Amino acid sequence: MKPRLGVYKFTSCDGCQLALLNQGEDLLALIERVELVHFPEAGPNRPEAELDIALIEGSISTPQEAERIRAIRARSGHLVALGACATAGGIQALRNAAGSGSAWRAALYPQPEFIATADRSLPIAALVHVDLELHGCPIDGGQLLTALQQLLAGGRYRPSGDSVCGECKRAGHACVLVSGDEPCLGPVTRAGCGAVCPGQRRGCYGCFGPSAQANIASLKTVFAELGLTEAETGRRLAFITAEAFRTAEKKTHD
């Protein structure tokens, strides 16, 4: 009997599901090894099915989503969180710094009493046990296929704890921070994207979240030397993975 695989969407943009679909023939080869029971983006729609592997895109932003993720966890052997929303709350988690939910709802919506949303946008691991987290906005589709292949073989995928800087060096990219004075979060961001932004001479914006030993305080000093104000640096860190960077920065001060 083939392992049963399901893909679920919560509060998100569908980008991580598209990253999986974009794997083309490699994805078709993987599908031959599993029974795809739920993936509305691609066709199958059996949301209540028992699963060996559940892939989860998106953060938990409503009470209904909290109930749904607990139900999926209860009937899944392995649960994999996909992307910045599922692993760190996503850009929608910026609302977490805005105080009480009633305050920001009243500021945004003319009739906030009709908006059924939680006060905070939370990563999947804040509510249920997660067996594996794959980061990024979107995820790297090849990394996901590799992780699934290892799970199907009875192994466990271990994402790199290195920073994007290592990927830049291996790819032969000139450092945009040193040679271009471009503010770049690569020194403190987890590897896995293939240094796609620095490869285009753009600064990394940290969508994979903080690396294992992120020295955010030192990077802030470098940004200040480039002329960025503290507020400008703060806005760069308070983006897609804001909560994760706040936690990492706190650890460097403790």
Coordinates of C-alpha atoms in Angstrom, one line a residue, residues 18-209:
L18 CA 3.0 26.3 -6.6
A19 CA 6.6 25.7 -5.9
L20 CA 5.8 22.0 -5.5
L21 CA 3.7 21.9 -8.7
N22 CA 6.4 23.6 -10.6
Q23 CA 8.7 20.6 -10.1
G24 CA 7.1 19.1 -13.2
E25 CA 8.5 15.6 -14.1
D26 CA 10.3 15.3 -10.8
L27 CA 7.0 15.7 -9.0
L28 CA 5.3 13.2 -11.3
A29 CA 8.0 10.7 -10.4
L30 CA 7.4 11.3 -6.7
I31 CA 3.6 10.9 -7.2
E32 CA 4.2 7.4 -8.5
R33 CA 5.4 6.4 -5.0
V34 CA 2.4 7.8 -3.0
E35 CA -1.3 8.0 -3.0
L36 CA -2.2 11.7 -3.4
V37 CA -5.5 11.9 -1.5
H38 CA -5.9 15.6 -0.9
F39 CA -4.4 18.5 -2.9
P40 CA -7.2 20.8 -4.2
E41 CA -4.7 22.9 -6.1
A42 CA -3.9 19.9 -8.3
G43 CA -7.3 18.0 -8.1
P44 CA -7.8 15.5 -5.3
N45 CA -10.1 16.9 -2.6
R46 CA -10.6 14.6 0.4
P47 CA -9.9 16.9 3.4
E48 CA -10.9 14.4 6.1
A49 CA -8.6 11.5 4.8
E50 CA -6.2 9.6 7.1
L51 CA -2.6 10.5 6.0
D52 CA 0.9 9.2 6.3
I53 CA 2.3 12.7 5.4
A54 CA 0.5 16.0 5.6
L55 CA 2.1 19.1 4.0
I56 CA 0.9 22.3 5.5
E57 CA 1.1 25.8 3.8
G58 CA 0.1 28.9 5.7
S59 CA -0.2 30.3 9.2
I60 CA -3.0 29.9 11.7
S61 CA -5.0 33.2 11.7
T62 CA -8.6 32.2 12.7
P63 CA -10.1 30.1 15.5
Q64 CA -11.5 27.8 12.7
E65 CA -8.0 27.2 11.4
A66 CA -6.8 26.3 14.9
E67 CA -9.4 23.6 15.1
R68 CA -8.6 22.3 11.6
I69 CA -4.9 22.0 12.1
R70 CA -5.4 20.0 15.3
A71 CA -7.7 17.6 13.4
I72 CA -5.2 17.2 10.6
R73 CA -2.4 16.5 13.1
A74 CA -4.5 13.9 14.8
R75 CA -4.9 11.8 11.6
S76 CA -1.4 12.3 10.2
G77 CA 1.7 10.3 10.7
H78 CA 4.1 13.0 9.7
L79 CA 3.3 16.7 9.5
V80 CA 5.5 19.0 7.5
A81 CA 5.2 22.8 7.7
L82 CA 6.0 24.6 4.4
G83 CA 7.3 28.1 4.0
A84 CA 7.6 31.3 6.0
C85 CA 3.9 31.5 6.9
A86 CA 3.7 28.0 8.3
T87 CA 7.1 28.2 10.1
A88 CA 7.1 31.8 11.3
G89 CA 3.7 33.3 10.9
G90 CA 4.4 35.0 7.6
I91 CA 3.9 38.6 6.6
Q92 CA 0.4 38.5 8.2
A93 CA 2.1 38.0 11.6
L94 CA 3.1 41.7 11.5
R95 CA -0.2 42.3 13.1
N96 CA 1.1 40.5 16.2
A97 CA 3.0 43.7 17.1
A98 CA 0.0 45.9 16.8
G99 CA -1.5 45.2 20.2
S100 CA -4.9 43.8 20.8
G101 CA -6.8 42.2 18.0
S102 CA -9.8 44.5 18.5
A103 CA -7.6 47.6 18.1
W104 CA -6.2 46.7 14.7
R105 CA -9.5 45.2 13.4
A106 CA -11.3 48.5 14.3
A107 CA -8.5 50.5 12.5
L108 CA -8.7 48.4 9.3
Y109 CA -12.4 47.3 8.8
P110 CA -15.5 49.5 8.9
Q111 CA -17.5 46.6 10.5
P112 CA -14.9 44.7 12.5
E113 CA -17.6 42.6 14.3
F114 CA -18.0 40.6 11.1
I115 CA -14.3 39.7 10.9
A116 CA -13.7 36.2 12.3
T117 CA -10.0 36.3 13.0
A118 CA -7.6 35.5 15.9
D119 CA -5.7 38.2 17.6
R120 CA -2.4 36.7 16.4
S121 CA -1.1 34.9 13.3
L122 CA 0.8 31.9 14.5
P123 CA 3.1 29.3 12.9
I124 CA 1.9 25.7 12.9
A125 CA 4.3 24.6 15.6
A126 CA 2.6 27.0 18.0
L127 CA -0.4 24.8 18.1
V128 CA 0.6 21.2 17.1
H129 CA 3.7 19.1 16.9
V130 CA 5.6 19.6 13.6
D131 CA 7.9 16.8 12.4
L132 CA 9.7 18.9 9.8
E133 CA 9.9 22.6 8.9
L134 CA 10.9 23.8 5.4
H135 CA 11.5 27.5 5.2
G136 CA 11.3 30.2 2.6
C137 CA 8.9 32.5 0.7
P138 CA 8.2 30.4 -1.2
I139 CA 9.9 27.1 -0.3
D140 CA 12.5 25.6 -2.6
G141 CA 10.6 23.0 -4.5
G142 CA 13.6 20.8 -5.0
Q143 CA 14.3 20.8 -1.2
L144 CA 10.8 19.7 -0.6
L145 CA 11.1 16.8 -3.0
T146 CA 14.3 15.7 -1.4
A147 CA 12.7 15.9 2.1
L148 CA 9.8 13.8 0.9
Q149 CA 12.0 11.2 -0.7
Q150 CA 13.9 10.8 2.5
L151 CA 10.7 10.5 4.5
L152 CA 9.4 7.8 2.1
A153 CA 12.7 5.9 2.6
G154 CA 12.3 6.0 6.3
G155 CA 14.9 8.7 6.9
R156 CA 14.7 12.2 8.2
Y157 CA 15.7 15.3 6.2
R158 CA 17.8 17.8 8.1
P159 CA 17.8 21.3 6.6
S160 CA 21.1 23.3 6.7
G161 CA 21.7 25.6 9.7
D162 CA 24.2 27.6 7.6
S163 CA 23.6 31.1 6.3
V164 CA 22.9 32.4 2.8
C165 CA 26.5 33.7 2.7
G166 CA 27.8 30.1 2.3
E167 CA 25.5 29.6 -0.7
C168 CA 26.7 32.9 -2.2
K169 CA 30.3 31.8 -1.9
R170 CA 29.7 28.4 -3.3
A171 CA 27.9 29.9 -6.3
G172 CA 30.7 32.4 -6.9
H173 CA 28.5 35.5 -6.3
A174 CA 30.2 38.8 -5.3
C175 CA 29.0 39.9 -1.9
V176 CA 26.4 42.6 -2.4
L177 CA 26.9 43.8 1.2
V178 CA 30.7 44.2 0.9
S179 CA 31.1 45.1 -2.8
G180 CA 27.8 46.9 -3.4
D181 CA 26.9 48.5 -0.1
E182 CA 23.5 46.8 -0.5
P183 CA 21.8 46.0 2.9
C184 CA 21.6 42.2 2.9
L185 CA 20.2 39.9 5.5
G186 CA 22.2 37.0 4.1
P187 CA 24.7 36.8 7.0
V188 CA 21.9 36.1 9.4
T189 CA 19.5 34.1 7.2
R190 CA 19.2 30.4 6.9
A191 CA 20.5 28.8 3.7
G192 CA 18.2 26.9 1.4
C193 CA 17.2 29.3 -1.4
G194 CA 20.3 29.0 -3.4
A195 CA 21.1 32.7 -2.8
V196 CA 18.6 33.7 -5.4
C197 CA 18.4 37.4 -4.4
P198 CA 22.1 38.1 -4.1
G199 CA 22.6 36.2 -7.3
Q200 CA 20.5 39.0 -8.9
R201 CA 22.6 41.6 -7.1
R202 CA 19.8 42.2 -4.6
G203 CA 20.1 42.0 -0.9
C204 CA 18.6 39.0 0.9
Y205 CA 15.4 39.9 2.7
G206 CA 15.4 37.0 5.1
C207 CA 12.5 34.9 3.9
F208 CA 14.1 31.6 5.2
G209 CA 14.3 33.0 8.7

